[in-house]
Short mmCIF file of C-alpha atoms and ligand atoms in Angstrom, two decimals:
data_model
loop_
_atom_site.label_atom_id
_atom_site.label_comp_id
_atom_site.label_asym_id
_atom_site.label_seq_id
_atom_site.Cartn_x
_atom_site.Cartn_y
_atom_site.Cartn_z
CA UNK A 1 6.89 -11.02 -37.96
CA UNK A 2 4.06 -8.90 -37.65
CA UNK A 3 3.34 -5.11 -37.91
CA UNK A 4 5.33 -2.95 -35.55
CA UNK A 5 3.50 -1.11 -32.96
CA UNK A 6 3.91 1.63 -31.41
CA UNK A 7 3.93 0.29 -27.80
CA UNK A 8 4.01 -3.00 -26.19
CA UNK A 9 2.33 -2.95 -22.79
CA UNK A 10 3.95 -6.27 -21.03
CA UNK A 11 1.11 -6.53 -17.75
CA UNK A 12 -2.59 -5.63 -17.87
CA UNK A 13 -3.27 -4.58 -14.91
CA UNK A 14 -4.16 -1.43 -13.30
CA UNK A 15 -1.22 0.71 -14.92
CA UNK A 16 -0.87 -1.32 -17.84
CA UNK A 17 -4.07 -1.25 -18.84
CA UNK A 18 -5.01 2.47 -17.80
CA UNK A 19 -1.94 3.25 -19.84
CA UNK A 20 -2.74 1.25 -23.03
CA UNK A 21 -6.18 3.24 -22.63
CA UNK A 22 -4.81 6.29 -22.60
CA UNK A 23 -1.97 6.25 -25.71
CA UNK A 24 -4.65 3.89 -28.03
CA UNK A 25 -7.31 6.94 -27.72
CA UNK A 26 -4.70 9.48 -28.57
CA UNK A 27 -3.98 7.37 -31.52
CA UNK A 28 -1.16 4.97 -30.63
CA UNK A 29 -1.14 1.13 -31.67
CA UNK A 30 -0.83 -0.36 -28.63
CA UNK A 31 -0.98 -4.34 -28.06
CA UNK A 32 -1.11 -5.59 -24.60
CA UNK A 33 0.54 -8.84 -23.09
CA UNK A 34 -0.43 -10.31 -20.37
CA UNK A 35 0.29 -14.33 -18.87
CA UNK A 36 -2.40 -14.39 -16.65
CA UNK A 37 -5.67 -16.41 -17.62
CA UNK A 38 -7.91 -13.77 -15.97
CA UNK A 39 -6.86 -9.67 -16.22
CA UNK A 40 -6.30 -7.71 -13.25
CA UNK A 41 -7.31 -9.95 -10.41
CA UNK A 42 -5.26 -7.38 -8.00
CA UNK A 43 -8.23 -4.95 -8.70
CA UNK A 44 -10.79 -7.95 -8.53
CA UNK A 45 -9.47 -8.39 -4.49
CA UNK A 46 -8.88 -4.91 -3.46
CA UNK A 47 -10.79 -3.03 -0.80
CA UNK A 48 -12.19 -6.51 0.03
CA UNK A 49 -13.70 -6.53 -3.53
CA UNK A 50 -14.95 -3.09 -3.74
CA UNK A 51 -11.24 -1.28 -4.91
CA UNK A 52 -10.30 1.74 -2.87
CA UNK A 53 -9.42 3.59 -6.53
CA UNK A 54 -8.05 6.77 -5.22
CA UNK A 55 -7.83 8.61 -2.04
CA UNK A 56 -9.33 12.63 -2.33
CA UNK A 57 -6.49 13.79 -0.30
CA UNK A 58 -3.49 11.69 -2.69
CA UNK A 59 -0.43 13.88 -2.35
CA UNK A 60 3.58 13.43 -3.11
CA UNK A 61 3.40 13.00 0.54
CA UNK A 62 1.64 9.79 0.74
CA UNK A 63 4.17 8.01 -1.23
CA UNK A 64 7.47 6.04 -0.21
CA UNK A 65 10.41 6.48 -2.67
CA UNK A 66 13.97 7.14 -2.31
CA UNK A 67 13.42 10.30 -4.46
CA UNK A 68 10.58 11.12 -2.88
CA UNK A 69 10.12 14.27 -5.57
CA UNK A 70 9.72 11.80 -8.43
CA UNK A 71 6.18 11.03 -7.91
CA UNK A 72 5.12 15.18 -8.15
CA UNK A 73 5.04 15.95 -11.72
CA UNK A 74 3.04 12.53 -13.00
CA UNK A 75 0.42 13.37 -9.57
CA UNK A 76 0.28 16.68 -10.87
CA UNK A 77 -0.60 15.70 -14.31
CA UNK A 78 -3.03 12.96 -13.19
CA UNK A 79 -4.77 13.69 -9.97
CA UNK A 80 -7.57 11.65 -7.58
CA UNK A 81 -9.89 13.98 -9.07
CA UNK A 82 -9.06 12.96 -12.47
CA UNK A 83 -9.62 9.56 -11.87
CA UNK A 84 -12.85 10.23 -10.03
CA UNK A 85 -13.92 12.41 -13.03
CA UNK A 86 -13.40 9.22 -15.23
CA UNK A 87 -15.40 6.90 -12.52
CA UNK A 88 -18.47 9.39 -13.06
CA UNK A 89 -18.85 9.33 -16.39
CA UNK A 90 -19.34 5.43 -16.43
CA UNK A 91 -21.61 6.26 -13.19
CA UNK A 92 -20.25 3.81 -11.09
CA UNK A 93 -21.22 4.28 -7.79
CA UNK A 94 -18.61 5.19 -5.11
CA UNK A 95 -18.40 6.41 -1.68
CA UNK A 96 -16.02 7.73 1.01
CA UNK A 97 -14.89 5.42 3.67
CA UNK A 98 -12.38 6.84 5.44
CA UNK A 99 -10.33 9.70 5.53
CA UNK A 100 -10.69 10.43 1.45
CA UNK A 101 -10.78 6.67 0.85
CA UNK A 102 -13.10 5.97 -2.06
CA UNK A 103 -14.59 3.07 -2.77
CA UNK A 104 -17.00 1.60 -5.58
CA UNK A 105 -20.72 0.77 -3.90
CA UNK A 106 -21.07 -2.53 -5.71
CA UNK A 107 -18.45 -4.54 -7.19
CA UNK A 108 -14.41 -3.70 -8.00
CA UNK A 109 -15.37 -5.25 -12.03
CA UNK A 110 -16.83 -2.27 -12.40
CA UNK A 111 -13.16 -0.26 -12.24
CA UNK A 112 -11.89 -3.70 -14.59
CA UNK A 113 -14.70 -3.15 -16.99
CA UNK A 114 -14.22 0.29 -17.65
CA UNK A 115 -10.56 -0.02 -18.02
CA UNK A 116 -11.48 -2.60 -20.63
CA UNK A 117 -14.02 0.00 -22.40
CA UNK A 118 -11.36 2.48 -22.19
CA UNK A 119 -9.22 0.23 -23.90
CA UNK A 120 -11.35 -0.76 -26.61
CA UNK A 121 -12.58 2.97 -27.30
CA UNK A 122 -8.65 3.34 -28.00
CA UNK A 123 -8.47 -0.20 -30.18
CA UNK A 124 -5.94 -1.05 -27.98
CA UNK A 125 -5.41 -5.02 -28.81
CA UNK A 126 -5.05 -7.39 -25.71
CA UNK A 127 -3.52 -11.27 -25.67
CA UNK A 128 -3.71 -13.49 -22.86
CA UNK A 129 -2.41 -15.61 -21.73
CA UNK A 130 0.25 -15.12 -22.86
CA UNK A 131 3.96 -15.54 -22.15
CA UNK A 132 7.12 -12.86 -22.90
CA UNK A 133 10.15 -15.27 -23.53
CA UNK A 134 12.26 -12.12 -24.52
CA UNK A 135 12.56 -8.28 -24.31
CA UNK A 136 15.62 -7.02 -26.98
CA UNK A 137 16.77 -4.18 -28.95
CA UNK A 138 17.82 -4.22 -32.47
CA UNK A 139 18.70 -0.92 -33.97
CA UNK A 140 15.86 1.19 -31.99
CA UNK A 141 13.35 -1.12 -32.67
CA UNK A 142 11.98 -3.19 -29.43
CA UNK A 143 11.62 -7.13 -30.23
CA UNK A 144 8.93 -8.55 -27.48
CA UNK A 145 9.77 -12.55 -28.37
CA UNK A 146 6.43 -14.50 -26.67
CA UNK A 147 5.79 -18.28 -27.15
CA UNK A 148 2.77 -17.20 -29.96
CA UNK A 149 5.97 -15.16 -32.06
CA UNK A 150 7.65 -12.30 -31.58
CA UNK A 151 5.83 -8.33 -31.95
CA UNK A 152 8.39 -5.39 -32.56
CA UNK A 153 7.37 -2.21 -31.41
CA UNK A 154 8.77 1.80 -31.01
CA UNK A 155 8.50 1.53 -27.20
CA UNK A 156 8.09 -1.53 -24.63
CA UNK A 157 6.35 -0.30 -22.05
CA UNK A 158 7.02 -3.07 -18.46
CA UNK A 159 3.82 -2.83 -16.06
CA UNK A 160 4.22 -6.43 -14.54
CA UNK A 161 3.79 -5.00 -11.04
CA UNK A 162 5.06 -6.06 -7.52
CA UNK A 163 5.59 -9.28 -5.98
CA UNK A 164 2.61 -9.11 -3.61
CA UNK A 165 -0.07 -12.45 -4.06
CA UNK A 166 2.10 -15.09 -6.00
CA UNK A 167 -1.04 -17.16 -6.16
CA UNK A 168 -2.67 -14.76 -8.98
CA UNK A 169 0.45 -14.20 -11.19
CA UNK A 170 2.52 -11.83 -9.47
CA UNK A 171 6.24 -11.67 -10.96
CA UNK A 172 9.39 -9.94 -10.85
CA UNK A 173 9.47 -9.42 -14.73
CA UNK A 174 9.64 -5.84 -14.98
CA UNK A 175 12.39 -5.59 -12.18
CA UNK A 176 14.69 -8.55 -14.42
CA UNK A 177 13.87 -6.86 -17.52
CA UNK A 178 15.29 -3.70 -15.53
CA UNK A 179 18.46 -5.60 -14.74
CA UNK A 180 18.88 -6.59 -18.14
CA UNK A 181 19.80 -3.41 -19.05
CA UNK A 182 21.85 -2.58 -16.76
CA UNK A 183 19.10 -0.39 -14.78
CA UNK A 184 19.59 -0.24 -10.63
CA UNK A 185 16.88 -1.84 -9.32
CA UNK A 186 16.01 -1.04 -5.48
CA UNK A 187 15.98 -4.54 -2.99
CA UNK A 188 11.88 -5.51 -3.18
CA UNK A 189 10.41 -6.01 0.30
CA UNK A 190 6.82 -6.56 1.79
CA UNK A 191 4.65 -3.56 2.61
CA UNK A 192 1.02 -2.93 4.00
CA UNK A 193 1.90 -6.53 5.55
CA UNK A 194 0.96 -7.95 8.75
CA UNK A 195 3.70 -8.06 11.47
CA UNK A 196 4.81 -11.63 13.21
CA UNK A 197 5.85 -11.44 17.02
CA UNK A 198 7.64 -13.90 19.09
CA UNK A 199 8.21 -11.53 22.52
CA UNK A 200 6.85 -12.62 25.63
CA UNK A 201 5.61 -9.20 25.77
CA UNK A 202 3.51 -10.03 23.56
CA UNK A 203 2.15 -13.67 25.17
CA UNK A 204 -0.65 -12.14 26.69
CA UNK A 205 -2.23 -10.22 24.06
CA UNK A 206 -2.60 -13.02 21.79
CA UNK A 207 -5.43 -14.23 24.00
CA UNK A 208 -7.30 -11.05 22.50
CA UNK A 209 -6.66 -12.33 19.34
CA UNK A 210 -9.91 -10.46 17.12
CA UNK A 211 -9.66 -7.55 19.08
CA UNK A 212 -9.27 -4.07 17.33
CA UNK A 213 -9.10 0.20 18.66
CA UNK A 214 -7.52 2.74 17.28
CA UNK A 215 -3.71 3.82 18.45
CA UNK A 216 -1.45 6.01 17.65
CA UNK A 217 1.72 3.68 15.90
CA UNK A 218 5.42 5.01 15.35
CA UNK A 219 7.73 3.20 13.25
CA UNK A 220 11.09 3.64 11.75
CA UNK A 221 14.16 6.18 11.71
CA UNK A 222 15.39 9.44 10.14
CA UNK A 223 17.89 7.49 8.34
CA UNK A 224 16.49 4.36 6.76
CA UNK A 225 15.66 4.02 3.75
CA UNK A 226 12.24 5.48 3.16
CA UNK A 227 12.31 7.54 6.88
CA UNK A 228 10.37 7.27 10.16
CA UNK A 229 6.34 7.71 10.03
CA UNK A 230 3.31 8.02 12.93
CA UNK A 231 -0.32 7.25 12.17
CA UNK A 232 -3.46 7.14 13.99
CA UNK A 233 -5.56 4.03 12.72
CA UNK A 234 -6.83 0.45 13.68
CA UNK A 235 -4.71 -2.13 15.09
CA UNK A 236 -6.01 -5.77 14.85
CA UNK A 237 -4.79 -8.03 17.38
CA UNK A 238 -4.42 -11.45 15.91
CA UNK A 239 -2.95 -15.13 16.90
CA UNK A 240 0.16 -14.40 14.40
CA UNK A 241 0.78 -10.92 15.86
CA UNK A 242 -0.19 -7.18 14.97
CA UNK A 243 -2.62 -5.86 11.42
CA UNK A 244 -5.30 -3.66 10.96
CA UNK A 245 -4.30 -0.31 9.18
CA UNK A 246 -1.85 1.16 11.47
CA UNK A 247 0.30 -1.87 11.27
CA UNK A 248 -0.05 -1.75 7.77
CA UNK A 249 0.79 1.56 7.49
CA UNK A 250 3.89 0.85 9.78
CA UNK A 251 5.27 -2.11 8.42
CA UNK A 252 6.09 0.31 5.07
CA UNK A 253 8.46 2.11 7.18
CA UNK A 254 9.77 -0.85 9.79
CA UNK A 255 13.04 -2.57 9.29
CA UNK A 256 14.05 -5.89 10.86
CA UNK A 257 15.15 -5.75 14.09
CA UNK A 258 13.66 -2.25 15.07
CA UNK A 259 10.90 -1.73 17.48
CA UNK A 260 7.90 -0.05 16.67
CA UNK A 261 6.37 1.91 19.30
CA UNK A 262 2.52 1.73 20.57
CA UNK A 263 0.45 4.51 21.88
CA UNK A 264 -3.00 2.68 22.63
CA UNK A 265 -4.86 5.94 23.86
CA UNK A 266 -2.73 8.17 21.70
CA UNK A 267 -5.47 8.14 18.59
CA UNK A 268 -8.40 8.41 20.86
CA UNK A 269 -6.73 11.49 22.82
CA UNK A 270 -6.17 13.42 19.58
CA UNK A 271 -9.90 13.04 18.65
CA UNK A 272 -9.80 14.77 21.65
CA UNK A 273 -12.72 12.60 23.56
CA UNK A 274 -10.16 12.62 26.42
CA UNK A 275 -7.05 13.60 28.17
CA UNK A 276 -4.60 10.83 28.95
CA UNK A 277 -2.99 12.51 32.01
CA UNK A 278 -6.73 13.20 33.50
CA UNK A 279 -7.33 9.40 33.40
CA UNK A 280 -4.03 8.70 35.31
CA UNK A 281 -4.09 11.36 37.58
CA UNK A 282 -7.82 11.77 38.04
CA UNK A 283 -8.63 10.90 42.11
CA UNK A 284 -12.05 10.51 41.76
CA UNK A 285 -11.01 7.04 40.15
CA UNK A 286 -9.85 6.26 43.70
CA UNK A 287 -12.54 3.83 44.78
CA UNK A 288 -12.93 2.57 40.85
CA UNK A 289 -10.43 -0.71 40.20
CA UNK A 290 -7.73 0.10 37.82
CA UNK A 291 -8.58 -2.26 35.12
CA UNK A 292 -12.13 -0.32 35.14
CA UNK A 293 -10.20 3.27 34.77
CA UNK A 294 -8.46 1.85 31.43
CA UNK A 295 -11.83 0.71 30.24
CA UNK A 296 -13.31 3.63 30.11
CA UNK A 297 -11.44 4.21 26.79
CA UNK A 298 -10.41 0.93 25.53
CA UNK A 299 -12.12 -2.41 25.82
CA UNK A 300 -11.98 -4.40 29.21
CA UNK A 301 -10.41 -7.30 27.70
CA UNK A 302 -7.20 -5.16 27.34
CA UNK A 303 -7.36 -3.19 30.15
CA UNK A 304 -7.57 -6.54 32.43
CA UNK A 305 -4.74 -7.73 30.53
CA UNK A 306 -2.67 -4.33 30.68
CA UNK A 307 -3.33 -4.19 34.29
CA UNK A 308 -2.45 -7.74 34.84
CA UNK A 309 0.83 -6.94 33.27
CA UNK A 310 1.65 -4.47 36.03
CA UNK A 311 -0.16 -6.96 38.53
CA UNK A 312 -2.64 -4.15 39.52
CA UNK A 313 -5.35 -6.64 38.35
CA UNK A 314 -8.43 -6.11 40.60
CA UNK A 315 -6.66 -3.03 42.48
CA UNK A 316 -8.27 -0.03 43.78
CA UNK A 317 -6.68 2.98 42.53
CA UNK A 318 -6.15 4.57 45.83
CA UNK A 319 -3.96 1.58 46.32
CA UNK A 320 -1.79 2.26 43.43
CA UNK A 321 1.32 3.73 44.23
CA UNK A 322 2.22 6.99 41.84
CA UNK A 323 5.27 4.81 40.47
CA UNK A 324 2.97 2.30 39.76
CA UNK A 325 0.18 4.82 38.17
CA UNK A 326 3.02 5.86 36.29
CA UNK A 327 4.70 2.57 34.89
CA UNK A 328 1.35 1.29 33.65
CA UNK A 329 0.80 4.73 31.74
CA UNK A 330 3.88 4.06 30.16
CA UNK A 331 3.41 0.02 29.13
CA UNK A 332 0.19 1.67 27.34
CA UNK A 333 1.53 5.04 25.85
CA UNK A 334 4.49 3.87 24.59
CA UNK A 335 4.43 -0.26 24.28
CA UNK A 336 6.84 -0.76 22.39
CA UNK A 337 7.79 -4.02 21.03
CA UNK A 338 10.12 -5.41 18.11
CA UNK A 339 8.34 -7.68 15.47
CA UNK A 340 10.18 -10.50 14.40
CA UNK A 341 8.97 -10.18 10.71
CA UNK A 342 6.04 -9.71 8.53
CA UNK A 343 3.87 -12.09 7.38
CA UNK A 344 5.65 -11.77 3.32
CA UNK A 345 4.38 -11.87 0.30
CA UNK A 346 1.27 -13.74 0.48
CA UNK A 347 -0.26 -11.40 2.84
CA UNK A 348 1.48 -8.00 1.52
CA UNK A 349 -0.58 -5.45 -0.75
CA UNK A 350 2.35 -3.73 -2.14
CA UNK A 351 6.31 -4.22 -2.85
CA UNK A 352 8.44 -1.37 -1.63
CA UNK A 353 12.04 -0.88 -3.67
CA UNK A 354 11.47 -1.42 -7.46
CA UNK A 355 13.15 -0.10 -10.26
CA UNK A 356 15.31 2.78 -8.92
CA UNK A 357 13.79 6.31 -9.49
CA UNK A 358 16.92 7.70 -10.71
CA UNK A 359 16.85 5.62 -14.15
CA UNK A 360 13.71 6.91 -15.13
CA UNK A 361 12.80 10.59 -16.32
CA UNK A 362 9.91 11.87 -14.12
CA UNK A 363 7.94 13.23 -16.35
CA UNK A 364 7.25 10.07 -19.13
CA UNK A 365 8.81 6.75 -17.18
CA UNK A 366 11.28 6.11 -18.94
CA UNK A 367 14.33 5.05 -19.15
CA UNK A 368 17.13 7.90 -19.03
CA UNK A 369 19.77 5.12 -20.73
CA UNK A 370 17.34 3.30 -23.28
CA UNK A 371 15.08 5.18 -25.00
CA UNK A 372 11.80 3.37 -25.77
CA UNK A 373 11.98 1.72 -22.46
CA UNK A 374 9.24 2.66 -20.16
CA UNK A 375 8.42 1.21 -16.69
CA UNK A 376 5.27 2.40 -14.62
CA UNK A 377 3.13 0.89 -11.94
CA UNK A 378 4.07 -1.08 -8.79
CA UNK A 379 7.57 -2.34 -10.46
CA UNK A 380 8.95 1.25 -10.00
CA UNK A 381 10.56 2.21 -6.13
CA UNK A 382 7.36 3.95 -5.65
CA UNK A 383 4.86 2.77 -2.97
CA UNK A 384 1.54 4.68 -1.68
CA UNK A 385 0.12 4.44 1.80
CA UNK A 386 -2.92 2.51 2.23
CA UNK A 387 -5.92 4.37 1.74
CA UNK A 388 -6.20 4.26 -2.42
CA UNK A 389 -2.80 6.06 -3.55
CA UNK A 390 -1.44 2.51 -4.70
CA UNK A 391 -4.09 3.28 -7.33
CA UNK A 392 -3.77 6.81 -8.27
CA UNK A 393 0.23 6.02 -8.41
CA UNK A 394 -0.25 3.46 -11.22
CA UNK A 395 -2.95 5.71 -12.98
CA UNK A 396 -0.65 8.46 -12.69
CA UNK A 397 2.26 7.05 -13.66
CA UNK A 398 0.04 5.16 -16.43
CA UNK A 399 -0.90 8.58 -17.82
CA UNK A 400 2.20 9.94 -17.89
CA UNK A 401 4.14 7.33 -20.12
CA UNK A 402 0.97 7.16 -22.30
CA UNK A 403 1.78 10.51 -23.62
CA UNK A 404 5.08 9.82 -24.32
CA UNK A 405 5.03 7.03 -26.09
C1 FAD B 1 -5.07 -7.89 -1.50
C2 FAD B 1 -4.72 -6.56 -2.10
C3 FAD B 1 -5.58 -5.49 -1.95
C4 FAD B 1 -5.24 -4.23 -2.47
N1 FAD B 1 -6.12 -3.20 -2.32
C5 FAD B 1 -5.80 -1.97 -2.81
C6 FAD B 1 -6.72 -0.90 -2.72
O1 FAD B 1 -7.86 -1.08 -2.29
N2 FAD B 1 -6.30 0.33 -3.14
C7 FAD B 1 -5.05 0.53 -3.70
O2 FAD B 1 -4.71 1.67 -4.07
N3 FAD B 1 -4.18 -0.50 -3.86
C8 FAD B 1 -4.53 -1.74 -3.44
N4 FAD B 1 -3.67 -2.78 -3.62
C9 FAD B 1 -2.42 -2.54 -4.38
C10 FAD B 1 -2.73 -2.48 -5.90
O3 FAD B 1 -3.47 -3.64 -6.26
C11 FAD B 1 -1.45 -2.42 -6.72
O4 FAD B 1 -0.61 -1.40 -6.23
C12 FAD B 1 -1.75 -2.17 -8.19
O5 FAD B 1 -2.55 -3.21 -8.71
C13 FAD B 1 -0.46 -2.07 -8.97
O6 FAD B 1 -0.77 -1.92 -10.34
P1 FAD B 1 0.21 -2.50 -11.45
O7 FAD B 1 -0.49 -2.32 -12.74
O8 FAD B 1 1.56 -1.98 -11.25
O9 FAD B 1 0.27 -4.07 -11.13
P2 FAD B 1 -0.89 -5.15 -11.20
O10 FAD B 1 -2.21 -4.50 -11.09
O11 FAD B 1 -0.52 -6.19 -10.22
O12 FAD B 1 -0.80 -5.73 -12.68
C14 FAD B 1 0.33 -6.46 -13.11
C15 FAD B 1 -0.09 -7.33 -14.28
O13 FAD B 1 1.08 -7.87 -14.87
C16 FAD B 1 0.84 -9.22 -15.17
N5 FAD B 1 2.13 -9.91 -15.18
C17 FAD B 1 2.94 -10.20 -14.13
N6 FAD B 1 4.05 -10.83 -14.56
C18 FAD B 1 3.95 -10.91 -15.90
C19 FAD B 1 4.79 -11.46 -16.90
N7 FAD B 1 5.96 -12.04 -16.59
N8 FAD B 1 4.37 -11.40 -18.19
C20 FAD B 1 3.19 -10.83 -18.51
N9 FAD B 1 2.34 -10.31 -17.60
C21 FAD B 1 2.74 -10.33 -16.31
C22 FAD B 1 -0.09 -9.72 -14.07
O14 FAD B 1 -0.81 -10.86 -14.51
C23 FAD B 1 -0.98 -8.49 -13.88
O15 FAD B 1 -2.10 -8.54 -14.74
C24 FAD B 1 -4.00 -4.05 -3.15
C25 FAD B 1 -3.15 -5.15 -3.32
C26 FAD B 1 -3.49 -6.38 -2.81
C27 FAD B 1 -2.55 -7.54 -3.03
#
């Protein structure tokens, strides 16, 4: 057997390795372990290959969690700016995309590289590929058994992420190793996932397949789970069903067999570049055909195939009855239709559920019933909105448990 460390880091990715930079420059020996051939291909792909890292405005409130308190002390202790601070002394180039969305100019390898740098300043030892046959306990000490020997070590620290992207090495290691010892682990499901429709409400809107606007999106209920939401963003019409960043944003909150509910003019009426009651009740429109009225704020291939819905295809308006006026307003304000499931893991960008929040101590990650055991990252019943707080949750999180262990 070889020397004991004083963490194991099972996972380099984004917390893993962030951690394992963080405790080997404040003096820890830490060894990483990792099975994948390549490190942190989740950062490679995100943002489309640019990595949203953070999000300016990151709060406890952009996170899912059924302690939704947990995530405020390690947030507090690591913040967006913290990270950003860290991005500017390796001057990589970033911008702002979208509503405190940043994003690196060039190339997400930057963000890998300098978590490798950061590593290395902390001479923080990485092995890959390779496999963990075994996580145990002997009398404190923490035996990580791998098919290259077995490493002992003061803490074991389980960053193995969510179940998101199979296909690059996603597993559910960190959630068995939870089970193991007898930790609760929360029911994983796809979030930030497409949504899959088979309503004949839908039939005619697949045509427009391609076609994107912003709307105002409502999803879920007081009681589930992780609560009821409403965002104004994008929605992507495409030939499986409903994406883009609202539906993203809603499928975190959806559960099967609920309807989400649609308000197409609803984000374009709280930029305030229109009233939607003015539109409907406006009789100036009354020589313009209705399918011309709707595309005055949303493109004419919808608003032919709205109006076709309430066959008032190619009508004047002064030939629309007020019942009529008003049924349409309501197929657009409030469409509201029930998805008949996401599109899974291969398309998801995060795992809701994890390892429940109530075994771990807030403040370091770990485990309240083995000490030594840490768990950070994606593999904990934590889950950030889109928009870069996926990120600044495993840096956080990262950060925390690096000074504790
Ligand atoms: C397509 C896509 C785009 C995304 N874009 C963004 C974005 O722009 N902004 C954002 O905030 N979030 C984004 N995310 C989410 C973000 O990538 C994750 O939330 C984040 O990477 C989680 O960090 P982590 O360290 O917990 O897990 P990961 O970064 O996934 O790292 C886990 C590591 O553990 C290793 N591992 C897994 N199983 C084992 C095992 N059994 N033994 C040893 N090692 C193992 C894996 O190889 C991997 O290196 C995106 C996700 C996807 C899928």
């Amino acid at each position: 057997m070889s020397k004991a460390w004083d963490a194991i880091v099972i996972g380099g990715g984004a917390a893993g390795l962030f951690c394992a930079g963080v405790a080997g420059q404040l003096g820890k020996k830490v060894l990483v372990i990792d099975h994948a051939e390549i490190l942190c291909e989740k950062i490679r792909i995100s943002g489309g290959g640019r990595c949203n890292f953070t999000n300016l405005h990151s709060s406890p409130a952009n996170f899912l969690s059924q302690n939704s308190h947990f995530v405020k002390s390690a947030l507090a202790r690591y913040s967006a700016k913290d990270f950003i601070n860290l991005v500017q002394t390796y001057r990589i180039a970033y911008h702002e995309k979208h509503q405190g969305q940043l994003f690196c100019d060039d190339s997400a390898k930057q963000i890998i590289e300098m978590l490798l740098e950061e590593c290395a300043k902390g001479s923080v030892h990485i092995r890959h590929p390779l496999a963990v046959e075994s996580v145990s306990n002997e009398a404190g000490e923490w035996l990580i058994k791998t098919n290259a020997g077995t490493e002992r070590s003061k803490s074991v620290v389980m960053a193995t992420g969510g179940l998101p992207v199979p296909a690059i090495g996603a597993s559910a290691y960190s959630l068995d190793i939870a089970k193991q010892f007898g930790l609760k682990v929360i029911d994983p499901r796809p979030a930030l996932v497409p949504l899959s429709f088979t309503s004949g409400e839908f039939d005619n809107l697949i045509a427009l397949s391609g076609l994107s606007m912003p709307v105002r999106i409502a999803a879920g209920s007081k009681g589930n789970r992780y609560g009821a939401c409403r965002f104004n963003e994008d929605l992507l019409l495409t030939h499986k069903g409903l994406s883009g960043p609202a539906v993203l944003q809603a499928s975190s909150y959806w559960v099967e067999g609920e309807t989400i509910h649609i308000d197409w003019l609803g984000a374009v009426e709280a930029n305030g570049r229109f009233s939607c009651d003015a539109l409907f009740n406006n009789e100036e429109n009354r020589l313009k055909l209705t399918e011309n009225i709707l595309a005055s704020v949303m493109p004419l291939r919808l608003a032919k195939a709205f109006a076709e819905q309430k066959k008032l295809l190619g009508k004047k308006w002064a030939e629309v009855s007020k019942k009529d006026r008003q049924a349409l307003k309501e197929l657009i304000t409030n469409w509201s239709v029930k998805p008949a499931g996401t599109l899974g893991w291969k398309k998801a960008e995060v795992m809701l559920g994890g390892v429940d929040t109530k075994e771990l101590d807030g403040q370091t990650m770990m485990s309240r019933s083995h000490p030594g055991l840490y768990f950070i990252g994606e593999c904990v019943d934590v889950t950030g909105h889109l928009g870069g707080h996926n990120f600044q949750w495993a840096w956080a999180s990262g950060f925390a448990c690096a000074h504790a262990v």
